[in-house]
PDB file of C-alpha atoms and ligand atoms in Angstrom:
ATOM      1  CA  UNK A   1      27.234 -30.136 194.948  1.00  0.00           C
ATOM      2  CA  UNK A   2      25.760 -27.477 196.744  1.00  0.00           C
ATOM      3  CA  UNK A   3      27.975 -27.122 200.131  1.00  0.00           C
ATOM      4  CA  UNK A   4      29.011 -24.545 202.951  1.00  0.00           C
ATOM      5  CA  UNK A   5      31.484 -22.724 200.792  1.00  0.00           C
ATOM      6  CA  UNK A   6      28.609 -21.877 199.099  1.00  0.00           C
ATOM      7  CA  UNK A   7      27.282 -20.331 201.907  1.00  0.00           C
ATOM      8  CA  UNK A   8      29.590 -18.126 202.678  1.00  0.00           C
ATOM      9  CA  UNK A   9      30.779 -17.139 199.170  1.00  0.00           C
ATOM     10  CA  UNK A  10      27.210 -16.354 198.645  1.00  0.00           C
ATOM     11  CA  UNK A  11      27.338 -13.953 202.426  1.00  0.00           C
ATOM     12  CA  UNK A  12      30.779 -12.475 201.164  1.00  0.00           C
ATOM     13  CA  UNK A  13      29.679 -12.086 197.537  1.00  0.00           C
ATOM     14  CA  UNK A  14      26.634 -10.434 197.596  1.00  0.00           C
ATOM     15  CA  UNK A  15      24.518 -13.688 196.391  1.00  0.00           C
ATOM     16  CA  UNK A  16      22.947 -15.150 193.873  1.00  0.00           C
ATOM     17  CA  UNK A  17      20.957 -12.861 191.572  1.00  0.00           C
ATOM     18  CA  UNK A  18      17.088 -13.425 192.253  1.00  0.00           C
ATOM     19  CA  UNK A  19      15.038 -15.226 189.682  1.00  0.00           C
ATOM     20  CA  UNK A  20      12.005 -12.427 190.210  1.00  0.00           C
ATOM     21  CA  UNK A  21      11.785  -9.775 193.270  1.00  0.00           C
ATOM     22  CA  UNK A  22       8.480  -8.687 195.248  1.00  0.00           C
ATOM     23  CA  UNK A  23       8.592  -6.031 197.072  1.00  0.00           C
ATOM     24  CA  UNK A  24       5.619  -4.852 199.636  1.00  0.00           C
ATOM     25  CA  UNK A  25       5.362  -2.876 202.368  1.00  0.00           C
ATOM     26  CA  UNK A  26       5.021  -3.338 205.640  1.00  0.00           C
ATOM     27  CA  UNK A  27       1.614  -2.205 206.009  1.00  0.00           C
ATOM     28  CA  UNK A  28       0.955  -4.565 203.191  1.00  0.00           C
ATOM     29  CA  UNK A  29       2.505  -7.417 204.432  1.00  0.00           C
ATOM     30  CA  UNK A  30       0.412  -7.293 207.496  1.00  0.00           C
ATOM     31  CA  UNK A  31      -2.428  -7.662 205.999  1.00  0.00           C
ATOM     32  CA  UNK A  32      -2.076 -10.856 204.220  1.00  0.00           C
ATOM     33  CA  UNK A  33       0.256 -12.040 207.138  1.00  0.00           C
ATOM     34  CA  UNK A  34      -0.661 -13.712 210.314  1.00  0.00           C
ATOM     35  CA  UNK A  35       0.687 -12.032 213.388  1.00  0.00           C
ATOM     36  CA  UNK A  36       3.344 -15.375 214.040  1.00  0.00           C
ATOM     37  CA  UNK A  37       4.168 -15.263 210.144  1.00  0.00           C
ATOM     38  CA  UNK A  38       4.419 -11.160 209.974  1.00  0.00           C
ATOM     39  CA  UNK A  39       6.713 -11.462 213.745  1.00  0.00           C
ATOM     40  CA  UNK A  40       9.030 -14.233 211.723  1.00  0.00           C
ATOM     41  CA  UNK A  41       9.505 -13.324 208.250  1.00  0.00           C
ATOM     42  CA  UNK A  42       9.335  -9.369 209.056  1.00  0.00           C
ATOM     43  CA  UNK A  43      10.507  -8.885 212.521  1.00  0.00           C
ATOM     44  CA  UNK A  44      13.060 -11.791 211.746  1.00  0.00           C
ATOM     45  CA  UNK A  45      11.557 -13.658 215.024  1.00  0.00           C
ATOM     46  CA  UNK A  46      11.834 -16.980 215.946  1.00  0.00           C
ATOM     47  CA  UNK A  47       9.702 -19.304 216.887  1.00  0.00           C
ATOM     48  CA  UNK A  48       9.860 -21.655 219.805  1.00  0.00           C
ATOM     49  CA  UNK A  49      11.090 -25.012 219.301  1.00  0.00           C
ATOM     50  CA  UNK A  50       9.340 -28.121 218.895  1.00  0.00           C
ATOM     51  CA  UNK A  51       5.845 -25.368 217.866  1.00  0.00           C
ATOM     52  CA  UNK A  52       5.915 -25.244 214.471  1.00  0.00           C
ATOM     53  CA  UNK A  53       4.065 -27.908 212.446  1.00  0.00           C
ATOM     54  CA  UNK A  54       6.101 -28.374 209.882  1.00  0.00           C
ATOM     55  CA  UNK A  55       8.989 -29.761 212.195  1.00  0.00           C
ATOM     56  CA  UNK A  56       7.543 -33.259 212.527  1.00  0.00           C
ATOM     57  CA  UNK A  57       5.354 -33.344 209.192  1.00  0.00           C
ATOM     58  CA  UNK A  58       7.662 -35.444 206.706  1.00  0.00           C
ATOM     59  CA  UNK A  59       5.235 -36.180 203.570  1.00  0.00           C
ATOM     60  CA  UNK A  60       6.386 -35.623 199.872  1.00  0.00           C
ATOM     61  CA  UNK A  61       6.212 -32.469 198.376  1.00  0.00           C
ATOM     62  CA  UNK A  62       7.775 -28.975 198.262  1.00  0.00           C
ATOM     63  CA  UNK A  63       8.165 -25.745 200.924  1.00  0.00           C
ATOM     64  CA  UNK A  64       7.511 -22.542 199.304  1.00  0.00           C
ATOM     65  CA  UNK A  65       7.837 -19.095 200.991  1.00  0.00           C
ATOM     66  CA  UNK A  66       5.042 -18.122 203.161  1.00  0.00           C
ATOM     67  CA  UNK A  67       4.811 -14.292 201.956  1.00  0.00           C
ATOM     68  CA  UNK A  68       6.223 -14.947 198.149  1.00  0.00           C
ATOM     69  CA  UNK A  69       4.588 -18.592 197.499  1.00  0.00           C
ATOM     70  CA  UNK A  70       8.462 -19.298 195.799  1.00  0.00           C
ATOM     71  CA  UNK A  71       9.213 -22.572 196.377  1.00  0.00           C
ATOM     72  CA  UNK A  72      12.410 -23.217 198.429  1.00  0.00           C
ATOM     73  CA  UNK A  73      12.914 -26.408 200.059  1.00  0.00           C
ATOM     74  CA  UNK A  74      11.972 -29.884 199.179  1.00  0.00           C
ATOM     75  CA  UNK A  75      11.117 -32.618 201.145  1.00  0.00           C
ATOM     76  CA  UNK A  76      13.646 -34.640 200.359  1.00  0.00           C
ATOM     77  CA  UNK A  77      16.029 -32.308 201.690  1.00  0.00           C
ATOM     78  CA  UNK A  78      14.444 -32.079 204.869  1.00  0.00           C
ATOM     79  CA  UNK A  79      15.805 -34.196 208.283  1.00  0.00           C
ATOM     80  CA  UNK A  80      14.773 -34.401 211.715  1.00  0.00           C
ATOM     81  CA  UNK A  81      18.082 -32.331 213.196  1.00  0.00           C
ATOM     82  CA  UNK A  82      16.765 -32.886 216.600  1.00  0.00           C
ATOM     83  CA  UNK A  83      16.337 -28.678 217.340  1.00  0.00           C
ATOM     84  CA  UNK A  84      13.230 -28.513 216.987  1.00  0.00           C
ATOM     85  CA  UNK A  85      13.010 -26.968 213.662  1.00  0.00           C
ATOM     86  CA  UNK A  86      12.513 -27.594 210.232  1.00  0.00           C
ATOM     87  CA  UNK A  87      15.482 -28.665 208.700  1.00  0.00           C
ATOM     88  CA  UNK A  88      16.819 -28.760 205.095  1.00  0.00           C
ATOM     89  CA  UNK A  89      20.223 -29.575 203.476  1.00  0.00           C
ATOM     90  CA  UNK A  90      20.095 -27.753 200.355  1.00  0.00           C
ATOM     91  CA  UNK A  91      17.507 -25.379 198.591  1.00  0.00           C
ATOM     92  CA  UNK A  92      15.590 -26.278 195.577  1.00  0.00           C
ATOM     93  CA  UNK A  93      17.690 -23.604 193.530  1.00  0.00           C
ATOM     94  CA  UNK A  94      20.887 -21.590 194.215  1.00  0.00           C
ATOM     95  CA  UNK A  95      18.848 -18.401 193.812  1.00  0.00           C
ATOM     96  CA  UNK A  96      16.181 -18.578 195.727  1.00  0.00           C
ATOM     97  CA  UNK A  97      17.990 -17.852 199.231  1.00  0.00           C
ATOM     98  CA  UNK A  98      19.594 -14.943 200.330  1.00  0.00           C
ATOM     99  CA  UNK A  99      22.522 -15.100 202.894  1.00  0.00           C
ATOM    100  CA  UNK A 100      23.340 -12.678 205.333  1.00  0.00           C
ATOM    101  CA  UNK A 101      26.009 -12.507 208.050  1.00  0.00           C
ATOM    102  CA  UNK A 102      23.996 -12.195 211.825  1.00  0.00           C
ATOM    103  CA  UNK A 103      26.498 -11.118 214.452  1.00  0.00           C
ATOM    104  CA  UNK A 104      23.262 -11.123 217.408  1.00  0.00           C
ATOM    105  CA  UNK A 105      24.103 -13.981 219.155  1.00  0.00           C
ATOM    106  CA  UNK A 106      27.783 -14.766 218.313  1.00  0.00           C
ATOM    107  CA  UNK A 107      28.556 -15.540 214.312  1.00  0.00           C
ATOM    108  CA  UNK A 108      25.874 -16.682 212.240  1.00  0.00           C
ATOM    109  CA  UNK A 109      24.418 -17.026 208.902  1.00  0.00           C
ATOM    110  CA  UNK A 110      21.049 -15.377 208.223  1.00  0.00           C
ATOM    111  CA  UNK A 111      18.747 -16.814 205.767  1.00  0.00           C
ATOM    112  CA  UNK A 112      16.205 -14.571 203.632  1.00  0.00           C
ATOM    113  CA  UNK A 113      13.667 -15.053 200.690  1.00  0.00           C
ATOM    114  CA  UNK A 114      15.750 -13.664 197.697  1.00  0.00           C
ATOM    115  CA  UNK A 115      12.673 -13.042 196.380  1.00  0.00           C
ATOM    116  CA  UNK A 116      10.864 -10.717 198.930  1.00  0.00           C
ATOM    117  CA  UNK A 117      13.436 -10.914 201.924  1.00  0.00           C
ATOM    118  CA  UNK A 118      11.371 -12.694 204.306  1.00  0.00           C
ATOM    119  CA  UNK A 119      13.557 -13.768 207.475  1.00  0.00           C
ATOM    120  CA  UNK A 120      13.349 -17.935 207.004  1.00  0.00           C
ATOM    121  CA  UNK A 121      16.274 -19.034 209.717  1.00  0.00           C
ATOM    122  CA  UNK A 122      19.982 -19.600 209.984  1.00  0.00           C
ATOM    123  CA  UNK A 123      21.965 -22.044 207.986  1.00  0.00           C
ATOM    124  CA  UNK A 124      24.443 -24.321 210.098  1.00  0.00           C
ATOM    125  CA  UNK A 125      28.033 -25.763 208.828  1.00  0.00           C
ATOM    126  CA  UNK A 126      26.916 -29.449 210.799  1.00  0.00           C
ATOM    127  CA  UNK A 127      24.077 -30.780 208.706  1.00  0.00           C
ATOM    128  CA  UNK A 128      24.082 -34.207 207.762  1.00  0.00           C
ATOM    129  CA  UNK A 129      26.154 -35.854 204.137  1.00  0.00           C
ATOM    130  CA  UNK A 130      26.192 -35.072 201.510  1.00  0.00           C
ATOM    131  CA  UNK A 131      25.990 -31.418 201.749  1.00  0.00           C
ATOM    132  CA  UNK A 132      27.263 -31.033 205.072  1.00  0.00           C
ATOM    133  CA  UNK A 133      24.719 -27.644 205.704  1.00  0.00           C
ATOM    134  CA  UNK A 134      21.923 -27.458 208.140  1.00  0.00           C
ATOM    135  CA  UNK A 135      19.245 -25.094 207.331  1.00  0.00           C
ATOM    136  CA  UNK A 136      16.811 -24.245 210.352  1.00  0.00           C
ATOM    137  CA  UNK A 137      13.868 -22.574 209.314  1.00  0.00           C
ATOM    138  CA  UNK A 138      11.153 -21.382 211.256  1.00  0.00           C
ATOM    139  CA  UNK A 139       7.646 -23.433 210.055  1.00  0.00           C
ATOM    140  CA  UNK A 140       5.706 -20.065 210.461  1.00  0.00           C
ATOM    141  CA  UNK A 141       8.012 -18.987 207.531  1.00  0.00           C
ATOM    142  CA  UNK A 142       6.989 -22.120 205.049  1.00  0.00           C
ATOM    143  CA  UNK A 143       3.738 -23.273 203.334  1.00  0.00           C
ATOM    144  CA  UNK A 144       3.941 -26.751 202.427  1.00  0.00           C
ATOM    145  CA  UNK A 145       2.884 -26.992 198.447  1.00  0.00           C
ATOM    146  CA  UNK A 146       2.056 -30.900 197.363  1.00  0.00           C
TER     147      UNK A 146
HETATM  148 ZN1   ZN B 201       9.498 -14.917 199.685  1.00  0.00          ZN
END
């Protein structure tokens, strides 16, 4: 059961060892990017709460990453946390998330594509059972995949 120890062995450890890996640059990015998507999964922005339109949308199906198309989150993982934010309890797979520790605004846990690094959120020790783990992720991040 995937849980915040997890987490944090993963931010310690180094992670889990990526499935596949794309790499692009910048300039590349940008161009298949829109500006919101290139400010949030390349700048590591945020967006503002309660914008995104993936934070009320609740039908079945998965979340894959915006720049990569790997999918991350599932819909049955996802609950309305109240922030404003998409919000997941668990990742499809182990692999496909990077964790990184984020010392900006007090401790926190960075999340990342471990595929192509794009900035998703932050994961949170107070998400609902069974997991216990609160990943917010921005919607500008996500595609939703049926
Ligand atoms: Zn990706």
């Amino acid at each position: 059961m995937f849980n915040w120890e997890n987490v944090l062995s993963y931010m310690n450890g180094g992670g889990p060892v990526p499935p596949r890996r794309v790499e692009k640059s910048l300039v590349e990015w940008k161009k298949i990017l829109t500006s919101e998507q290139f400010y949030v999964t390349r700048q590591k922005g945020t967006e503002r709460p309660h914008t995104g339109e993936l934070c009320s949308f609740y039908e079945p199906g998965k979340y894959a990453c915006v720049c990569c198309s790997t999918e991350l989150f599932d819909s049955s993982l996802k609950f309305d946390s109240g922030t404003g934010w998409p919000s997941f309890s668990e990742p499809v797979a182990d692999d496909v998330i990077q964790y990184e520790s984020d010392t900006t605004y007090g401790q926190r846990v960075e999340v990342l594509c471990n595929i192509c690094d794009a900035h998703l959120g932050h994961v949170f020790p107070d998400g609902p059972p069974p997991t216990g783990v609160r990943f917010c992720i921005n919607s500008e991040s996500l595609k939703f995949v049926e």
